Coordinates of C-alpha atoms in Angstrom, one line a residue:
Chain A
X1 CA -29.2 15.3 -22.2
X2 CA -32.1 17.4 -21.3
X3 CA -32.0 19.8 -18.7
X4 CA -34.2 17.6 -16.4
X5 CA -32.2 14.6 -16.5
X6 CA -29.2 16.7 -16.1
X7 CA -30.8 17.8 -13.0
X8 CA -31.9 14.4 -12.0
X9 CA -28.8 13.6 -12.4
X10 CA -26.6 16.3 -10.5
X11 CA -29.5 16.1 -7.3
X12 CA -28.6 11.7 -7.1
X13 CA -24.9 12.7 -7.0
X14 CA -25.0 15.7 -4.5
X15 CA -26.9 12.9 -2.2
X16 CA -23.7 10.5 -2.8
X17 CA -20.1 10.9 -1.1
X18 CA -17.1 8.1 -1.7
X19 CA -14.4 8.2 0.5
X20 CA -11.2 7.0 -0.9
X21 CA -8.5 5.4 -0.2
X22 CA -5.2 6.0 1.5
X23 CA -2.8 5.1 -0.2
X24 CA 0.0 6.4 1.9
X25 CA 1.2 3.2 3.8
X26 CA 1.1 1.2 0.8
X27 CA -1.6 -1.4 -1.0
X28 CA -3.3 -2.2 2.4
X29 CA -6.8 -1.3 2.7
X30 CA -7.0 1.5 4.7
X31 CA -9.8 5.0 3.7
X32 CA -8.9 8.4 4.2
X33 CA -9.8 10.0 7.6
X34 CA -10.3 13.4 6.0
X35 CA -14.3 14.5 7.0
X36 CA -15.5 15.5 3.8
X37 CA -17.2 19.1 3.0
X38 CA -20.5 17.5 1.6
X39 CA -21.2 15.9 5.1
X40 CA -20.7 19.0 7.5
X41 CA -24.0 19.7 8.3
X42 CA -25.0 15.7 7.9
X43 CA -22.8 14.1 10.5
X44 CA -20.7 14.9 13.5
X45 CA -16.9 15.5 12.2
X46 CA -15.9 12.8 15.4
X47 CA -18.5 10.1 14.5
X48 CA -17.8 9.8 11.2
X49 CA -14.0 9.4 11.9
X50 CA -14.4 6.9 14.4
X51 CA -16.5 5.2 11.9
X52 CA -14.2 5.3 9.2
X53 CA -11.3 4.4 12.2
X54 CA -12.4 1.6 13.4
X55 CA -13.0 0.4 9.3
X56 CA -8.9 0.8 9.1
X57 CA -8.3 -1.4 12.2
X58 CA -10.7 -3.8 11.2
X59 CA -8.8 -4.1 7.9
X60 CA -5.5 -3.9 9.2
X61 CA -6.5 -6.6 11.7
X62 CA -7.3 -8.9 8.3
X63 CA -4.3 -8.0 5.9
X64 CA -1.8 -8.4 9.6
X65 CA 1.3 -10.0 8.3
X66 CA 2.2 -12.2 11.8
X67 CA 2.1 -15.7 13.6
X68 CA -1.6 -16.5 12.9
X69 CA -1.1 -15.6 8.9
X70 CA 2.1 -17.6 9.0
X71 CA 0.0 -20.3 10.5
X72 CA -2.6 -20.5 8.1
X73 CA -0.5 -19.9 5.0
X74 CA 1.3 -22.5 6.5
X75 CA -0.7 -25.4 6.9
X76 CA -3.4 -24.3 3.8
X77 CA -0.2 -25.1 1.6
X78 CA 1.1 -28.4 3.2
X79 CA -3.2 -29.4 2.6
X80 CA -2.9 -27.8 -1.1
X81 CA -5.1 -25.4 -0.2
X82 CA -7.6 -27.8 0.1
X83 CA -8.2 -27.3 3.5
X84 CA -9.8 -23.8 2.3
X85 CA -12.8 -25.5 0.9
X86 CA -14.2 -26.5 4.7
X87 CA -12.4 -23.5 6.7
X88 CA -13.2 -19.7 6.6
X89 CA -10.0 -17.5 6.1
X90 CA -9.0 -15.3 8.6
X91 CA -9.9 -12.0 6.2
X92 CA -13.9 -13.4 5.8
X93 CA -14.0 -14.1 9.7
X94 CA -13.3 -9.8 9.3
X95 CA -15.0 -9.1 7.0
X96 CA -18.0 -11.0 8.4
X97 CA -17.5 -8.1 11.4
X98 CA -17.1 -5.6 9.7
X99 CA -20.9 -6.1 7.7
X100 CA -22.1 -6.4 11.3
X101 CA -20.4 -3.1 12.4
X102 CA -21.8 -1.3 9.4
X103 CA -25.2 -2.6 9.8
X104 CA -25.0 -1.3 13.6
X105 CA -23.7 2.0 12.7
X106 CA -26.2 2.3 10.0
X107 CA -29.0 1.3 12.1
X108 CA -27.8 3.3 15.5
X109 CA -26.0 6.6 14.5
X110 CA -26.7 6.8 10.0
X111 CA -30.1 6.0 9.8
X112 CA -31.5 8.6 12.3
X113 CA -29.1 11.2 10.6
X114 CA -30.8 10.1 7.0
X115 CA -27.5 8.7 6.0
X116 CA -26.5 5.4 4.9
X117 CA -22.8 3.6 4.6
X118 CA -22.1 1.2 2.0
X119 CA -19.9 -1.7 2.8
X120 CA -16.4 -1.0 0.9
X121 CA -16.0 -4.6 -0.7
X122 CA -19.4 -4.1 -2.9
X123 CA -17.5 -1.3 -4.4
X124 CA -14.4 -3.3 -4.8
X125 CA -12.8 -2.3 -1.8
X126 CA -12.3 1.2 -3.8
X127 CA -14.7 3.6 -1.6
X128 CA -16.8 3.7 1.6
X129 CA -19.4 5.0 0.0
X130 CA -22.0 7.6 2.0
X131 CA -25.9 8.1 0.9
X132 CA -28.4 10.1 1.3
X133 CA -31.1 7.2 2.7
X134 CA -34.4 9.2 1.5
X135 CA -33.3 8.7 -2.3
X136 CA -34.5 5.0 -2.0
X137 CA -38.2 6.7 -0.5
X138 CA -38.0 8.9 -3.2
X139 CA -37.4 6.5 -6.1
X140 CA -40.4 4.3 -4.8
X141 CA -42.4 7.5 -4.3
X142 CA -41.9 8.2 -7.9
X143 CA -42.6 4.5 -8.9
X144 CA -46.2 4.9 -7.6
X145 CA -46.8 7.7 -8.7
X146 CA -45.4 6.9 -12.5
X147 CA -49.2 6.5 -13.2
X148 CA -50.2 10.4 -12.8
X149 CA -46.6 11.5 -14.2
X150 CA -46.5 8.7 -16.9
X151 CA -47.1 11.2 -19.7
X152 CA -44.5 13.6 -18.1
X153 CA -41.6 11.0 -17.7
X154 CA -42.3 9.5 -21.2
X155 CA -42.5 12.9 -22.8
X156 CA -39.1 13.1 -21.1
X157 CA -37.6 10.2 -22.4
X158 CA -38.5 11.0 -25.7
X159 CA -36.3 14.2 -25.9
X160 CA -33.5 11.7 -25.3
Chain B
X1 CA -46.1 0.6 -28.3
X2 CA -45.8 -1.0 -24.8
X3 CA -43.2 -3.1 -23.7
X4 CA -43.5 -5.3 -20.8
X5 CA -40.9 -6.1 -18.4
X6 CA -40.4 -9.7 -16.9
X7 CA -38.1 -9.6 -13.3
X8 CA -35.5 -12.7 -13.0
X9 CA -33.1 -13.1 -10.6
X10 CA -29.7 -13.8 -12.4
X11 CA -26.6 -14.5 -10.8
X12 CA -24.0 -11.7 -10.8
X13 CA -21.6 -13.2 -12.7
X14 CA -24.0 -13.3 -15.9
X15 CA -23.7 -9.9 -15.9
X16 CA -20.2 -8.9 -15.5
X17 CA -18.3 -7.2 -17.7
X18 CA -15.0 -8.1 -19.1
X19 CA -14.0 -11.5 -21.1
X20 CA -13.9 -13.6 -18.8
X21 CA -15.8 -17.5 -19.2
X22 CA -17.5 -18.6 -15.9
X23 CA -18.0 -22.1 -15.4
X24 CA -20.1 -24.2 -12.1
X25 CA -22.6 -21.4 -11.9
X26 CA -19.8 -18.9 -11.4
X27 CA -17.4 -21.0 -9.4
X28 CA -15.0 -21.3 -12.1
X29 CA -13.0 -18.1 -13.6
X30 CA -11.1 -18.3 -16.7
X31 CA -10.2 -16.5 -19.9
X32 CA -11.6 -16.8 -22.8
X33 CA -8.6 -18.7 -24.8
X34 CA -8.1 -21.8 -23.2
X35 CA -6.4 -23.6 -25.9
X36 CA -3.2 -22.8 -24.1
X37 CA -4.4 -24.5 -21.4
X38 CA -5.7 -27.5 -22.3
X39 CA -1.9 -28.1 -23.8
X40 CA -0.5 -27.6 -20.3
X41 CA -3.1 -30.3 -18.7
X42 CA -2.4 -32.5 -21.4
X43 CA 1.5 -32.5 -20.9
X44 CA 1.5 -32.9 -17.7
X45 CA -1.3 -35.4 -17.0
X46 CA -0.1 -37.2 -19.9
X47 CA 4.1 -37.2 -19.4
X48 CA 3.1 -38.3 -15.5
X49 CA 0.6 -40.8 -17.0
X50 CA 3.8 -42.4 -19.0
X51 CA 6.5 -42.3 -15.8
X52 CA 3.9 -44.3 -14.0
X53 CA 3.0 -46.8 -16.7
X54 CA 6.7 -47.6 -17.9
X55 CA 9.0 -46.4 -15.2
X56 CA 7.3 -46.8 -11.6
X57 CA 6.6 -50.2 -11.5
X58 CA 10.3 -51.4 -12.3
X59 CA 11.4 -48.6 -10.2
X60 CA 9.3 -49.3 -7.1
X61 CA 10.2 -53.0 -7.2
X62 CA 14.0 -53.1 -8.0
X63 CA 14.4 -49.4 -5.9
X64 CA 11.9 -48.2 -4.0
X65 CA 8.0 -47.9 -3.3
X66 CA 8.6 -44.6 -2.0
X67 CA 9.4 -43.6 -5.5
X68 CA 5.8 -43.8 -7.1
X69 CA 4.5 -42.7 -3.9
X70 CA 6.1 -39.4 -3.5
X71 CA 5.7 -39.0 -7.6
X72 CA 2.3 -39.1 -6.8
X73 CA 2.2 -36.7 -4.0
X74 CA 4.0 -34.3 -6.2
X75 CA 1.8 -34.6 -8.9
X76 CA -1.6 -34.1 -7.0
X77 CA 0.1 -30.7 -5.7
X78 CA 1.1 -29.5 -8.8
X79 CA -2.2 -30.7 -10.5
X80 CA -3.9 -28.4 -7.3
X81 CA -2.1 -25.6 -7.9
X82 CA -2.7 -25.3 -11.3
X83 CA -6.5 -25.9 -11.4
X84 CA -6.2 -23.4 -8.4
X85 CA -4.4 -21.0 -10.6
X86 CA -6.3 -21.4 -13.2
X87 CA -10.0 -21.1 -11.9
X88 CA -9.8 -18.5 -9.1
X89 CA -10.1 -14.6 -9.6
X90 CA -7.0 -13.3 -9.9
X91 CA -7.9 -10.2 -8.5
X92 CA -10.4 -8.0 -10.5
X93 CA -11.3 -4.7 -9.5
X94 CA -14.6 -4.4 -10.2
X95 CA -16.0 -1.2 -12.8
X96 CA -17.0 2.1 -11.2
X97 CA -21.0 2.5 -11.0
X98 CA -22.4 5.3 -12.6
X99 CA -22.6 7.2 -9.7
X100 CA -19.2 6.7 -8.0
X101 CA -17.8 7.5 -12.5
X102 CA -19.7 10.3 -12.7
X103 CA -18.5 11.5 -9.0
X104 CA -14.8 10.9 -10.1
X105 CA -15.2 12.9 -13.6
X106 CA -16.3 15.5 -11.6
X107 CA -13.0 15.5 -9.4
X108 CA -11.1 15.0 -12.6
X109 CA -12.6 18.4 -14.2
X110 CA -12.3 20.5 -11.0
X111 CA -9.5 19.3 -10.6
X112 CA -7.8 20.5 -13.9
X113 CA -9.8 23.4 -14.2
X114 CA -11.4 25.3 -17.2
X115 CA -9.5 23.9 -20.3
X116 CA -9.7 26.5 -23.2
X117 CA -11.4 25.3 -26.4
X118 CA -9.1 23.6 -28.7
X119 CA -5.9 22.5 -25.9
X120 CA -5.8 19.1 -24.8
X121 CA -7.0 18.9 -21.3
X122 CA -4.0 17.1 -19.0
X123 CA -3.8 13.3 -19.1
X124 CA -5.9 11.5 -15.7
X125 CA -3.1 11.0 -13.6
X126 CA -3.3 11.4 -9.4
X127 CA -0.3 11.5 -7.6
X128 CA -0.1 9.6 -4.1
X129 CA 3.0 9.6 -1.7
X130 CA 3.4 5.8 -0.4
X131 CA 6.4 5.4 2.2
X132 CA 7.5 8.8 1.1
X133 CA 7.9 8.2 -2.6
X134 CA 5.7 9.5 -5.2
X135 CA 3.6 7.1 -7.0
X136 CA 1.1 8.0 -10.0
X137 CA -2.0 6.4 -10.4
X138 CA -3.2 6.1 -13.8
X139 CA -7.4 6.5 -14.8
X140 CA -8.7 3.4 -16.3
X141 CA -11.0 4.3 -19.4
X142 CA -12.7 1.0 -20.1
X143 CA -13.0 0.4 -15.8
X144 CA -13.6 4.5 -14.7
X145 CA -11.6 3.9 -11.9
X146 CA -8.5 5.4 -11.3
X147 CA -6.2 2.0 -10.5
X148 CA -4.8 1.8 -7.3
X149 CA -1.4 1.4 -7.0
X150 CA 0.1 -2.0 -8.6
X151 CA -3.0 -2.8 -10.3
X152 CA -3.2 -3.1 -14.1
X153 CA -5.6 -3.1 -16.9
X154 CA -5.5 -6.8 -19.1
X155 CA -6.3 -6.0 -22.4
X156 CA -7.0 -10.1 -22.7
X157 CA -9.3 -10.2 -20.0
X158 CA -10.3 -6.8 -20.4
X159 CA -10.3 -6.1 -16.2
X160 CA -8.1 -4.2 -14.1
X161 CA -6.4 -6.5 -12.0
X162 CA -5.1 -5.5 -8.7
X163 CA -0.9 -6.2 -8.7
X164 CA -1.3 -7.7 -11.7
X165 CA 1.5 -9.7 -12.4
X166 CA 0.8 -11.1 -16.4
X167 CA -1.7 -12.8 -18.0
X168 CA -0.5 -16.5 -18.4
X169 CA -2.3 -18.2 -21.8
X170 CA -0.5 -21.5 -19.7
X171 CA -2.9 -21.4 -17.2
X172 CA -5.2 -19.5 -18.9
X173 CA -6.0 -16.7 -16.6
X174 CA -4.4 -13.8 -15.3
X175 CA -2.0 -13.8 -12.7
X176 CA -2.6 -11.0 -10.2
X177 CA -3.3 -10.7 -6.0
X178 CA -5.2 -13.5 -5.1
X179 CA -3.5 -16.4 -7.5
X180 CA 0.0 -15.2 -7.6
X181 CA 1.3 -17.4 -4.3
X182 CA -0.8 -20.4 -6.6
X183 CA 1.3 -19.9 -9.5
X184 CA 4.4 -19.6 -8.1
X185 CA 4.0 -22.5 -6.2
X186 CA 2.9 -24.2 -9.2
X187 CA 6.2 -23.4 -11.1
X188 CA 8.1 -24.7 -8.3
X189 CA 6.4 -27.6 -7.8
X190 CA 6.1 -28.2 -11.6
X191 CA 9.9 -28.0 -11.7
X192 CA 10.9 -30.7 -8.6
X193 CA 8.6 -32.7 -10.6
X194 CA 10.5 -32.4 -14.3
X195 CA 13.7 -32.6 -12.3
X196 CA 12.2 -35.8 -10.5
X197 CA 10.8 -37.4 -13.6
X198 CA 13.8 -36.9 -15.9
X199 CA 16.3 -38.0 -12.7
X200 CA 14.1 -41.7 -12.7
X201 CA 13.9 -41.7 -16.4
X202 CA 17.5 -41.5 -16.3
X203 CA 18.1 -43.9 -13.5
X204 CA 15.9 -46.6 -14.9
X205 CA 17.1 -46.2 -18.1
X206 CA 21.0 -46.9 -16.8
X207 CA 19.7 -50.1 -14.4
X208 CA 17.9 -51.4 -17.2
X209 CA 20.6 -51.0 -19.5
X210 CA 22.7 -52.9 -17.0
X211 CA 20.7 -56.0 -17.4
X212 CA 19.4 -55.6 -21.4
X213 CA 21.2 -53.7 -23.1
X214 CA 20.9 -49.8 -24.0
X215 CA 19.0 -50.6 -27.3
X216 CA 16.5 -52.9 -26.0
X217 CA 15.7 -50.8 -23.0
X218 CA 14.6 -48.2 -25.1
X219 CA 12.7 -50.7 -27.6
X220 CA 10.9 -52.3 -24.1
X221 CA 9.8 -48.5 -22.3
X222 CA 8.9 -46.4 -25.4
X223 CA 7.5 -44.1 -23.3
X224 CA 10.9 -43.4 -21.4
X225 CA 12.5 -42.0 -24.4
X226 CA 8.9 -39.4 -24.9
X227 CA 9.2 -38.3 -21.3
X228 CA 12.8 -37.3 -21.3
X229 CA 12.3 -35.1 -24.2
X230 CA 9.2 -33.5 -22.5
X231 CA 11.1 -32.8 -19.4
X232 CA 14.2 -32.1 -21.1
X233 CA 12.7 -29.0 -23.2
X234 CA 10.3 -28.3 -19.9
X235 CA 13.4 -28.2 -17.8
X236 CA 14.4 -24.9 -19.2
X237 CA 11.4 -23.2 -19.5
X238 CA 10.0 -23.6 -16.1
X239 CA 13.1 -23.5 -14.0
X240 CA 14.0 -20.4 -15.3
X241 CA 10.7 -19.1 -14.8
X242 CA 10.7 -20.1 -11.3
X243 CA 13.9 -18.6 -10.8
X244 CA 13.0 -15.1 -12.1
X245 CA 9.8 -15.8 -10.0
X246 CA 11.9 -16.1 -6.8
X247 CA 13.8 -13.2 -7.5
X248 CA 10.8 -10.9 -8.1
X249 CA 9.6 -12.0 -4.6
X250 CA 12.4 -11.2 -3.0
X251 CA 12.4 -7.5 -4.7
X252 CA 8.4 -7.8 -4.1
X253 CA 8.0 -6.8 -7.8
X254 CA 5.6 -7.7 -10.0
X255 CA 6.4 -9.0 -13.9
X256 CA 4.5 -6.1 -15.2
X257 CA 7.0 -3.6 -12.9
X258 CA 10.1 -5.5 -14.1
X259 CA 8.9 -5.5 -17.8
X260 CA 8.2 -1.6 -17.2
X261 CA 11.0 -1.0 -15.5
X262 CA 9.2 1.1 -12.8
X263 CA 11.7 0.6 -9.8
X264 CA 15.1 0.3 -11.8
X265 CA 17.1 3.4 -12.9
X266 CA 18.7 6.1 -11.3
X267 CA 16.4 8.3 -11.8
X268 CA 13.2 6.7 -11.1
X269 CA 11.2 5.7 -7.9
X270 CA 12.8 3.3 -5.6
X271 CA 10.5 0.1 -5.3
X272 CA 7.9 1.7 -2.1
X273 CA 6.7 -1.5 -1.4
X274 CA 9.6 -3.7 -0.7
X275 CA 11.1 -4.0 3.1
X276 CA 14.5 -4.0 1.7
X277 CA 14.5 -7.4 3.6
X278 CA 14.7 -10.6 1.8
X279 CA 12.7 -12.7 4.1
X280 CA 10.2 -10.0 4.8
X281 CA 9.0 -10.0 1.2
X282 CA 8.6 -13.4 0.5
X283 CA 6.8 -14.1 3.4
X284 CA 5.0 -11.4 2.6
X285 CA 3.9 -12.6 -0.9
X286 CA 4.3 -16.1 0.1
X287 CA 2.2 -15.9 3.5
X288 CA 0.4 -13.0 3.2
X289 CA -3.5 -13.3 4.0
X290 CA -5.5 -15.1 1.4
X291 CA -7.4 -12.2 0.2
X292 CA -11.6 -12.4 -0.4
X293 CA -13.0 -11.8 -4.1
X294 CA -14.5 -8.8 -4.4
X295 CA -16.6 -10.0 -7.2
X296 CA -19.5 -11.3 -6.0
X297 CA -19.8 -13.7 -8.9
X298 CA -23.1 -15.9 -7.1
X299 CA -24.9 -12.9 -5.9
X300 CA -28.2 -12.3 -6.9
X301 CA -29.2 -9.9 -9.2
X302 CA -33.2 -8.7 -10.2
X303 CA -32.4 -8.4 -14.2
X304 CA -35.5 -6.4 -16.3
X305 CA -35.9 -8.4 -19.4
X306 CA -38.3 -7.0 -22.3
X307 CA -41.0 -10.0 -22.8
X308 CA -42.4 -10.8 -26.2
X309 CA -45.9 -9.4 -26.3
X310 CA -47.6 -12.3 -27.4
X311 CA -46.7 -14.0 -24.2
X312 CA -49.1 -13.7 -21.2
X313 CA -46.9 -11.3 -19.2
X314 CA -47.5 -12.1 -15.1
X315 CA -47.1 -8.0 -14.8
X316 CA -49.2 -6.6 -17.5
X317 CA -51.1 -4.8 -15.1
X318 CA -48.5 -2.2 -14.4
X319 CA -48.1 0.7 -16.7
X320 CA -45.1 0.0 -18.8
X321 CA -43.5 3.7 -18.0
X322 CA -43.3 3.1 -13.8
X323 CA -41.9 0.0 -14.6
X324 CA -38.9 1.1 -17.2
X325 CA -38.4 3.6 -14.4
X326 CA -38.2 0.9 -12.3
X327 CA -36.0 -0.9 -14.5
X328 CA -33.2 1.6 -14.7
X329 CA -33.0 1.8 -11.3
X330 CA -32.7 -1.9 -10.6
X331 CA -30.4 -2.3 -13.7
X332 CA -26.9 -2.2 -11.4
X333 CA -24.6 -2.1 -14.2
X334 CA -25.2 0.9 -16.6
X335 CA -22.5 2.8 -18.5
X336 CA -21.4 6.3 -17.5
X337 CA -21.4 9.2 -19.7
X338 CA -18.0 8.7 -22.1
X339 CA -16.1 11.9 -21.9
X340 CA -14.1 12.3 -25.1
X341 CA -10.2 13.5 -24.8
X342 CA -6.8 12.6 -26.4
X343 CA -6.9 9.1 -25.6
X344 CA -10.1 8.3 -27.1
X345 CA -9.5 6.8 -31.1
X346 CA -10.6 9.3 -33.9
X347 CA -13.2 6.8 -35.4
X348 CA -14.8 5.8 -31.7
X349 CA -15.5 9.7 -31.7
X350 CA -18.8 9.9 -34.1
X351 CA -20.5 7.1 -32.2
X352 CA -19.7 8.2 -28.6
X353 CA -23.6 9.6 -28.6
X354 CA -24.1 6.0 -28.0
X355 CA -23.8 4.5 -24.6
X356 CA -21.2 1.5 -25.8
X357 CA -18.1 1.0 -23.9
X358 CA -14.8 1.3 -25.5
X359 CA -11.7 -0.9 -25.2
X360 CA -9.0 1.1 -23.6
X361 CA -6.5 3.3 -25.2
X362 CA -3.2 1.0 -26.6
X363 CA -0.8 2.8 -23.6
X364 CA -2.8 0.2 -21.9
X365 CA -1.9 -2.4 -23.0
X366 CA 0.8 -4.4 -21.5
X367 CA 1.1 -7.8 -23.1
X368 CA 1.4 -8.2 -27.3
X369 CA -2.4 -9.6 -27.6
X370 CA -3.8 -9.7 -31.0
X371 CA -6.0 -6.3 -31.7
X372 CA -9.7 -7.6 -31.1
X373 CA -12.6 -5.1 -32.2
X374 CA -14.2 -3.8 -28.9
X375 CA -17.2 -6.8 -28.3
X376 CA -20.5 -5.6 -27.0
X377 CA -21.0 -6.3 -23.2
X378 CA -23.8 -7.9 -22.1
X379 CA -24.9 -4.9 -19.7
X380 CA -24.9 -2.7 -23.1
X381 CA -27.4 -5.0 -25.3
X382 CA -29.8 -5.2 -22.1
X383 CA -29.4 -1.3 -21.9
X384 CA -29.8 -0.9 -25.3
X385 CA -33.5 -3.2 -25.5
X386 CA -34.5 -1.2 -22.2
X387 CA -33.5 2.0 -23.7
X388 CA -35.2 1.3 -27.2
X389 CA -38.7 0.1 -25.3
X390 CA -38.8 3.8 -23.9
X391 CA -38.4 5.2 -26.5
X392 CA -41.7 3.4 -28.2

């Protein structure tokens, strides 16, 4: 890899940071709380874990083992699961919030920080992902301009 | 040379990885081998077809019409809860993008440190505590994920599947999260109906006798005689699986941890996920939530296709370079950077300069599949044609 790809490369990742999981209370979806080093001088230590907070409870509220699940599970078997075809489960009625509560915290506390959260189920439910926002300005900026670096970039991809 | 890109949108399941068949647009989720399958539908559609032909219109008249009726029901559930088996995804974890592989590499190597030059760097193992017991989670080569806990890597379907259970060539899918509750209650369902079938069979077969004779009841309901030996040899098969079924609920285990033997032992982990309650677990398996896919199989995708150049290209206009740029950018599912260790096979090693993926290491494997030789992706021929166009 040449050295400016490598630092192509290492610059896209410093601007990315994936919170994990937490695994400690078993296989329900819940992310780690711990504010991570890359972010200090980014975000407020107290937003970002309410953010990542209210996430849990949001997901806890979906995977709650209780009446209402018993209910659904229930009656979705006595209808063959059929009845799943015209009704929303409880977990996408959540998970409809919870894109509604990203999009606001992107939009109200991220965004002005240069920050922006990705929803955890486009990762697979692995990661909250957090990115740097400008990297999307940057790779149009660079689009644009391909026409006056076109010779540098191709000269580039050569050495590949 | 100049290569010129065309932009379609492509649905997301087009480009997945893995070896899975996608049918309705990316409704449908099966395996490839479906042979299996088809067998199952055929018995069952066809043994059913045969009860109601010879046996449910003597039965219904000289019994009851409830007979047919409820046969019926039964049928229509189990013929649900196989098709819902069969076609839903099971479960897959989706791969690592390049950024989120690359990020976890990174972790891996800082976590173990400088390895000298010529030792074997440490195998990819994290450790997590869940309910106070100590639970290792394995790194997936062919995903670049490390596998949360109770998920597993099918060598058939070539996914990680989250609690993955087995991969069933019955129903022709795997059998993990989301479709487990399906196929158990298929298996119990499947077996009221054997037992139900083979009770009439047997039932009709005595009243007939009454009247004609053993000999000529048999020579007048051919099919009686077809069905019994279906459900006879069924019998066995699916009640016992049903049975070891229930009991894994009730120990919340998967097949995969029984077959391992993860939980049993004196001097292994106790099972961290049961509630040491009967009840508790089943309903916990039974009537959990009905959890979303996380494979956006219908999404849209912009997919960067090199054009022929003797077709009139809508964007010739562009410069070819901004827009390969553009295209690796767009391109969503591009390989990471294959780190070679212990695990990788010796003749993989010389073509690792490539960006192919590589079918995961044989510790992986969990059910006896035949050996396939690792099948290009699609992502990887779309990556290579980019790839090659920059390079004109």
């Amino acid at each position: 890899m040449s050295p400016d790809i490598q630092l192509e490369h290492s610059a896209s990742l410093a601007n990315k940071v994936f919170i994990q999981r937490d695994y400690s209370e078993g296989t329900t979806c819940k992310f780690q709380t711990k504010f991570p080093s890359e972010l200090e001088s980014r975000i407020e230590r107290t937003l970002f874990e309410d953010t990542v907070k209210t996430l849990n409870n949001y997901y806890a509220e979906a995977e709650k083992i209780g009446g209402q699940s018993y209910l659904e599970g229930c009656l979705a078997c006595a209808t063959a699961y059929l009845i799943f075809l015209c009704m929303e489960t409880r977990y996408e009625k959540v998970l409809k919030k919870i894109a509604k509560y990203i999009q606001e915290q992107n939009e109200k506390i991220y965004a002005p920080r240069g920050l922006l959260i990705t929803d955890p189920i486009e990762r697979g439910m692995r990661v909250v992902s957090f990115e740097c926002a400008w990297l999307c300005v940057y790779a149009c900026k660079s689009i644009s301009m391909g026409e006056k670096d076109g010779g540098r970039r191709e000269e580039v991809s050569k050495q590949e | 040379m100049s290569a010129v890109m065309i932009t379609r949108k492509v649905r997301k399941w087009e480009k997945l990885p893995g070896k899975n068949t996608f049918c309705c647009d990316g409704r449908v989720m099966m395996a490839r081998q479906k042979g299996v399958f088809y067998l199952t539908l055929f018995l069952i559609i066809g043994t059913c077809s045969l009860f109601f032909a010879f046996e449910c219109p003597y039965l219904a008249v000289n019994l009851s019409p409830a007979i047919p009726v409820f046969a019926a029901l039964l049928f229509l559930f189990v013929m649900a809860m196989l098709l819902r088996t069969s076609f839903s995804d099971p479960g897959v974890l989706p791969r690592a993008l390049p950024e989120e592989a690359t990020f976890i590499e990174m972790e891996i190597e800082a976590a173990n440190g400088n390895v000298p030059a010529g030792q074997r760097p440490p195998p990819r193992i994290r450790n997590v505590q869940i309910n106070n017991q100590i639970v290792k989670l394995k790194y997936c080569y062919t995903c670049k994920i490390f596998r949360p806990p109770r998920a597993s890597h099918c060598s058939i379907c070539d996914n990680c599947v989250d609690r993955f259970d087995h991969h069933c060539p019955w129903v022709g899918n795997c059998v993990g999260k989301r479709n487990y509750r399906y196929f158990y209650l298929f298996t119990l369902s499947l077996s009221l109906l054997t037992i139900y079938i083979f009770t009439f069979d047997i039932v009709h077969v005595v009243m007939r006798s009454v009247d004609s004779g053993f000999l000529n009841t048999l020579k007048e309901t051919p099919g009686t005689v077809l069905e019994v030996l279906v459900c006879f040899f069924t019998l066995w098969s699916v009640v016992g699986l049903t049975g070891f079924h229930t009991y894994l609920i009730s120990l919340n285990q998967t097949t995969n941890e029984d077959i391992k033997g993860s939980w049993s032992g004196k001097n292994r982990v106790q099972n961290p996920y049961s509630h040491k309650n009967i009840i508790k677990n089943c309903c916990e398996v039974l009537c959990g939530p009905a959890y979303p896919s996380v494979l956006d199989r219908r999404g849209l995708m912009q997919e960067d296709s090199p054009a022929s150049e003797t077709s009139p290209p809508s964007s010739s206009s562009m410069n070819s370079v901004p827009q390969t740029t553009h295209a690796m950018l767009c391109l969503q599912k591009t390989t990471a950077p294959l780190i070679p260790n212990e695990h990788t096979p010796d003749d993989v090693k010389p073509s690792i300069a490539d960006s192919a993926e590589k079918t995961p290491s044989p510790k992986e494997e969990e059910s006896p599949a035949p050996k396939l030789p690792p099948l290009a992706s699609p992502e990887t021929d779309a990556e290579t044609s980019i790839i090659k166009d920059k390079a004109h």
